[in-house]
XYZ file of C-alpha atoms in Angstrom:
381
model
C -5.181 3.190 -46.566
C -4.761 6.613 -44.962
C -6.266 7.596 -41.646
C -7.650 10.891 -40.391
C -5.125 12.928 -38.481
C -5.082 16.142 -36.466
C -7.919 17.977 -38.170
C -10.326 15.095 -37.665
C -9.215 14.417 -34.103
C -9.632 18.055 -33.149
C -13.073 18.222 -34.691
C -14.073 15.020 -32.936
C -13.016 16.398 -29.584
C -10.537 13.588 -28.947
C -7.824 14.332 -26.426
C -5.261 11.701 -25.535
C -2.931 12.566 -22.695
C 0.518 11.038 -22.746
C -0.057 9.328 -19.415
C -3.199 7.438 -20.463
C -2.574 6.389 -24.024
C -2.141 2.724 -23.397
C -4.961 0.269 -23.564
C -3.982 -0.465 -19.996
C -5.090 0.069 -16.442
C -8.201 2.087 -15.615
C -8.092 3.819 -18.998
C -8.596 0.516 -20.777
C -6.256 -2.370 -20.199
C -6.548 -4.646 -23.159
C -7.177 -7.425 -20.653
C -10.835 -6.527 -20.554
C -10.756 -4.628 -17.267
C -11.323 -0.982 -18.120
C -13.010 0.003 -14.897
C -16.385 -0.020 -16.668
C -18.315 -1.159 -13.643
C -16.641 -4.548 -13.111
C -13.620 -5.825 -11.242
C -11.704 -9.057 -11.030
C -11.426 -9.401 -7.299
C -8.561 -7.001 -6.704
C -5.834 -9.425 -7.764
C -2.388 -8.242 -6.775
C 1.194 -9.169 -7.501
C 1.792 -12.901 -7.381
C 5.400 -14.058 -6.922
C 7.180 -17.416 -6.763
C 10.659 -18.936 -6.688
C 12.342 -3.989 -36.291
C 12.388 -5.800 -39.205
C 10.820 -8.683 -41.083
C 13.575 -11.215 -40.525
C 13.907 -14.068 -38.070
C 16.878 -15.852 -36.674
C 17.658 -18.658 -34.267
C 16.434 -22.227 -33.889
C 15.198 -24.325 -30.980
C 18.742 -25.701 -30.707
C 20.222 -22.452 -29.425
C 22.622 -22.681 -26.507
C 21.267 -22.760 -22.974
C 20.245 -19.247 -21.897
C 23.125 -17.429 -20.218
C 20.597 -15.483 -18.174
C 18.257 -18.087 -16.785
C 16.428 -16.292 -13.933
C 13.882 -13.843 -15.360
C 10.700 -12.074 -14.313
C 7.655 -10.741 -16.136
C 5.826 -7.472 -15.456
C 2.186 -7.486 -16.576
C 0.451 -4.426 -17.952
C -2.253 -4.601 -15.285
C -3.730 -6.936 -12.710
C -3.731 -10.621 -13.706
C -6.767 -11.696 -15.689
C -7.865 -14.209 -18.284
C -5.813 -12.437 -20.926
C -2.616 -13.308 -19.076
C -3.380 -17.040 -19.045
C -0.498 -18.090 -21.375
C 2.220 -16.975 -18.938
C 0.701 -18.726 -15.946
C -0.003 -21.866 -17.988
C 3.521 -21.964 -19.399
C 5.034 -21.647 -15.946
C 2.730 -24.193 -14.297
C 3.265 -26.710 -17.099
C 7.055 -26.338 -16.922
C 7.521 -24.820 -20.383
C 9.902 -22.100 -19.176
C 11.942 -24.649 -17.257
C 12.102 -26.840 -20.347
C 13.732 -23.909 -22.129
C 16.311 -23.476 -19.361
C 14.551 -20.533 -17.718
C 13.232 -19.865 -14.243
C 10.326 -17.417 -14.332
C 10.780 -16.259 -10.760
C 7.879 -13.819 -10.672
C 4.871 -12.574 -12.594
C 4.090 -9.121 -11.241
C 0.973 -6.967 -11.512
C 1.451 -3.771 -13.483
C -0.003 -0.295 -13.327
C -0.946 0.174 -16.964
C 0.731 -0.342 -20.317
C 2.501 3.005 -20.041
C 4.057 1.945 -16.723
C 5.228 -1.449 -17.991
C 6.716 0.089 -21.149
C 8.623 2.616 -19.044
C 9.902 -0.025 -16.638
C 11.259 -2.226 -19.403
C 12.699 0.850 -21.098
C 14.498 1.728 -17.862
C 15.859 -1.810 -17.634
C 13.986 -2.505 -14.384
C 12.440 -5.701 -15.731
C 13.666 -8.080 -18.447
C 10.214 -8.782 -19.902
C 6.961 -6.819 -19.812
C 3.489 -7.066 -21.281
C 2.590 -3.683 -22.707
C 0.790 -2.277 -25.757
C 1.957 -1.231 -29.199
C 0.913 2.389 -28.679
C 2.897 2.635 -25.452
C 6.008 1.115 -26.990
C 5.859 3.938 -29.525
C 4.996 6.547 -26.918
C 7.824 5.655 -24.547
C 10.320 5.393 -27.402
C 9.387 8.966 -28.323
C 10.398 10.013 -24.801
C 14.070 8.974 -24.776
C 13.638 5.379 -23.591
C 13.816 2.385 -25.904
C 11.645 -0.616 -24.994
C 11.490 -2.977 -27.949
C 8.643 -5.270 -28.914
C 9.955 -8.789 -29.525
C 6.612 -10.547 -29.956
C 2.997 -9.581 -30.649
C 0.625 -11.466 -28.351
C -2.570 -9.751 -29.564
C -2.431 -9.562 -33.319
C -5.503 -7.325 -33.277
C -6.270 -4.371 -31.054
C -8.654 -5.357 -28.233
C -10.816 -2.290 -28.927
C -14.337 -3.081 -30.134
C -17.668 -1.346 -30.595
C -20.479 -3.334 -29.005
C -24.201 -3.221 -28.373
C -26.968 -5.338 -26.925
C -29.743 -6.766 -29.081
C -32.190 -4.700 -27.051
C -30.324 -1.418 -27.438
C -30.184 -1.616 -31.252
C -33.341 -3.623 -31.795
C -31.448 -6.513 -33.343
C -28.001 -7.920 -34.036
C -25.128 -5.424 -34.324
C -23.181 -6.347 -37.460
C -21.805 -3.088 -38.848
C -20.836 0.423 -37.824
C -23.394 1.902 -40.237
C -26.124 0.814 -37.805
C -24.941 3.500 -35.387
C -26.339 6.396 -37.427
C -28.489 8.504 -35.138
C -27.351 6.590 -32.040
C -25.554 7.504 -28.804
C -22.158 5.832 -28.496
C -20.434 5.907 -25.123
C -16.710 5.349 -24.568
C -14.128 5.811 -21.870
C -10.901 7.795 -22.356
C -7.584 7.105 -24.051
C -6.968 4.788 -26.978
C -10.421 3.247 -26.677
C -12.050 6.563 -27.501
C -9.474 7.452 -30.133
C -9.745 4.166 -32.050
C -13.535 4.044 -31.696
C -13.767 7.520 -33.195
C -11.428 6.604 -36.038
C -13.577 3.604 -36.881
C -16.671 5.800 -37.072
C -14.785 8.156 -39.372
C -13.623 5.301 -41.601
C -17.236 4.146 -41.926
C -18.358 7.678 -42.818
C -20.823 7.941 -39.946
C -18.927 10.045 -37.404
C -21.087 13.154 -37.869
C -24.264 11.115 -37.424
C -23.264 9.513 -34.123
C -23.495 11.291 -30.764
C -20.339 10.530 -28.773
C -20.779 10.390 -25.004
C -17.974 10.287 -22.439
C -18.971 7.437 -20.127
C -15.788 7.375 -18.073
C -15.368 3.968 -16.507
C -19.087 3.095 -16.410
C -19.518 2.227 -20.073
C -20.844 -1.304 -19.610
C -23.368 -0.343 -16.959
C -24.615 2.667 -18.908
C -25.153 0.427 -21.931
C -27.032 -2.146 -19.890
C -29.275 0.493 -18.309
C -30.125 1.987 -21.713
C -28.384 5.319 -21.170
C -26.414 4.768 -24.409
C -27.243 2.762 -27.519
C -23.772 1.310 -28.128
C -20.347 1.399 -26.570
C -16.678 1.544 -27.375
C -14.474 -0.585 -25.134
C -12.318 -3.688 -25.162
C -13.496 -7.197 -25.825
C -13.300 -8.056 -22.145
C -16.162 -5.601 -21.648
C -18.255 -7.743 -23.977
C -17.552 -10.767 -21.800
C -18.442 -8.796 -18.682
C -21.754 -7.654 -20.192
C -22.625 -11.198 -21.265
C -21.960 -12.429 -17.729
C -24.566 -9.947 -16.568
C -27.147 -11.629 -18.777
C -27.049 -9.410 -21.877
C -26.911 -10.640 -25.459
C -24.064 -8.602 -26.897
C -22.572 -8.333 -30.392
C -19.319 -6.580 -31.230
C -17.406 -5.156 -34.174
C -13.583 -5.091 -33.827
C -11.769 -1.881 -34.662
C -8.875 -3.857 -36.118
C -11.129 -5.197 -38.876
C -10.741 -1.800 -40.551
C -7.775 -0.185 -38.787
C -4.648 -2.409 -38.622
C -3.495 -2.223 -35.016
C -1.915 -4.438 -32.381
C -2.812 -4.988 -28.737
C -0.593 -6.707 -26.156
C 3.073 -7.115 -27.038
C 6.046 -8.512 -25.120
C 8.786 -5.943 -24.721
C 12.380 -6.131 -23.510
C 15.239 -3.682 -23.038
C 17.429 -3.710 -26.176
C 20.402 -4.675 -24.017
C 18.792 -7.988 -23.070
C 18.572 -9.101 -26.673
C 22.064 -7.859 -27.428
C 23.684 -9.533 -24.414
C 21.424 -12.572 -23.958
C 19.657 -13.288 -27.263
C 19.137 -16.954 -26.370
C 17.241 -15.887 -23.234
C 14.791 -13.837 -25.274
C 14.301 -16.648 -27.784
C 13.734 -19.170 -25.002
C 11.179 -16.929 -23.282
C 9.222 -16.474 -26.505
C 9.286 -20.194 -27.312
C 7.967 -21.072 -23.860
C 5.276 -18.375 -23.988
C 4.099 -19.522 -27.426
C 3.951 -23.086 -26.075
C 1.878 -21.810 -23.151
C -0.509 -19.979 -25.455
C -1.035 -23.060 -27.626
C -1.513 -25.344 -24.632
C -3.944 -22.898 -23.024
C -5.926 -22.614 -26.259
C -6.342 -26.378 -26.367
C -6.943 -26.696 -22.614
C -8.847 -23.557 -21.525
C -10.329 -25.047 -18.354
C -7.035 -26.368 -17.024
C -5.244 -23.198 -18.099
C -7.751 -21.077 -16.191
C -7.205 -23.302 -13.171
C -3.490 -22.461 -13.322
C -4.341 -18.738 -13.323
C -6.689 -19.046 -10.363
C -4.259 -21.227 -8.424
C -1.610 -18.533 -8.828
C -4.037 -15.658 -8.123
C -6.747 -16.943 -5.741
C -8.510 -13.566 -5.763
C -9.778 -14.495 -9.251
C -11.638 -17.590 -8.040
C -14.994 -15.786 -7.874
C -14.640 -14.590 -11.472
C -13.137 -17.826 -12.802
C -15.698 -18.401 -15.553
C -15.363 -14.823 -16.721
C -11.573 -15.185 -16.901
C -11.922 -18.385 -18.919
C -14.299 -16.723 -21.346
C -11.922 -13.791 -21.814
C -9.077 -16.142 -22.629
C -11.173 -18.245 -25.007
C -12.309 -15.136 -26.898
C -8.769 -13.791 -27.043
C -7.277 -17.109 -28.189
C -9.827 -17.523 -30.986
C -10.051 -14.005 -32.337
C -7.029 -11.996 -31.237
C -3.970 -14.259 -31.053
C -4.359 -15.773 -34.507
C -3.966 -13.725 -37.685
C -2.877 -14.129 -41.274
C 0.665 -13.266 -40.219
C 0.640 -15.981 -37.551
C -0.650 -18.535 -40.014
C 1.900 -17.583 -42.656
C 4.914 -16.804 -40.463
C 4.395 -17.826 -36.867
C 3.292 -16.815 -33.384
C 4.269 -13.320 -32.297
C 5.067 -12.065 -35.796
C 5.130 -8.295 -36.390
C 4.297 -6.603 -39.653
C 5.110 -2.988 -40.391
C 1.637 -1.683 -41.281
C 0.018 -1.868 -37.817
C 3.010 -0.091 -36.277
C 2.927 2.608 -38.962
C -0.831 3.042 -38.528
C -0.531 3.422 -34.766
C 2.358 5.881 -35.202
C 0.276 7.971 -37.592
C -2.692 7.900 -35.228
C -0.641 9.007 -32.228
C 1.131 11.680 -34.246
C -2.212 13.028 -35.421
C -3.383 13.250 -31.831
C -0.221 15.116 -30.749
C 0.379 12.290 -28.309
C 4.042 11.499 -28.855
C 6.858 13.182 -26.992
C 9.101 13.517 -30.018
C 10.233 11.843 -33.211
C 10.279 8.045 -33.375
C 10.690 5.718 -36.329
C 7.953 3.051 -35.985
C 10.198 0.498 -37.690
C 12.775 0.875 -34.911
C 10.598 -0.203 -31.980
C 9.970 -3.823 -32.952
C 11.822 -6.864 -34.234
C 11.148 -10.446 -35.274
C 14.768 -11.448 -34.742
C 14.097 -13.495 -31.616
C 11.222 -15.584 -32.960
C 12.430 -19.126 -33.690
C 10.328 -20.068 -36.671
C 11.714 -23.607 -36.641
C 10.299 -24.120 -33.154
C 7.020 -26.036 -33.262
C 4.982 -23.667 -31.130
C 6.268 -20.565 -32.904
C 6.554 -21.401 -36.593
C 3.679 -23.918 -36.584
C 1.512 -22.268 -33.957
C -1.680 -22.267 -36.035
C -1.385 -25.996 -36.662
C -0.903 -26.664 -32.948
C -4.236 -25.018 -32.120
C -6.106 -26.761 -34.923
C -6.444 -23.718 -37.168
């Protein structure tokens, strides 16, 4: 499948600045907090003491680098539950690691840069920002895909469309509002793929997309799936259509500096095993997993139910994929990376040349480990 490039993007009026490409931070975080009229209590940093091959087994030697930290792409939320659950349940310790801190980030672009600079051993970032930063003379590498589908969705209320929203074709003659960055870019591409772009009025709603939908100012919205949860918690009946259903694309990924994998491969493998274990445990125990998040970040206590709902939606619809079922948790395939590279190139949003196959690897995924290779079975899929 080919995707529209520069000519389409120019005609659609899509501009993506290099500093706000990532589905992260106020421009759309991928954790559901895009600044569209909702917040999660101002949570801040919480601290305590490419190819298609795989290698390694759960019997690898004890990690030679045992004290590690994790930089999030944005403020902690329900979409970061696996890391907090894995730490609270002792899964990192069981792998010989001490996760000394989980730090709030400032967007996916920031976390990709920090891992590329070697300032943090592990970071949650986004596939588009891994490509973007690699095109700018740094080399963060994705070692595991947490969100097998982009978090970007189109959504509408039953009232705004006069019924259930099931397909993009229903947006003919409607006003669609989106914020900036990758949300707008991918939403526009989906409209183009469906052949309805010229029949939809695109509206720039900044960071008030959810509220403008709920007040009837727009008929439908482009955002991330966390926005859907937020709208539902305000009493709306909301349906959504995922962009990734038509446009192969990834969301959150775990990135490391290449030097970490080269010098301490067993540390990377251990971190991924423990994180996969945390994701599986949190999927099967969403209430307790959310409690771990709130205990670590008390500012989220008032939005606890919303955080739980975000995690449950993510665990059901965005962590699992055909690749996870066939290969294992965290598995990368080449097509989503190539698609994202083509999209960013078409938007003139890369700083230079970058080979999309060079920014990711499956080498550190232990497919013989229960919670990696048999992840789908562990969550009852």
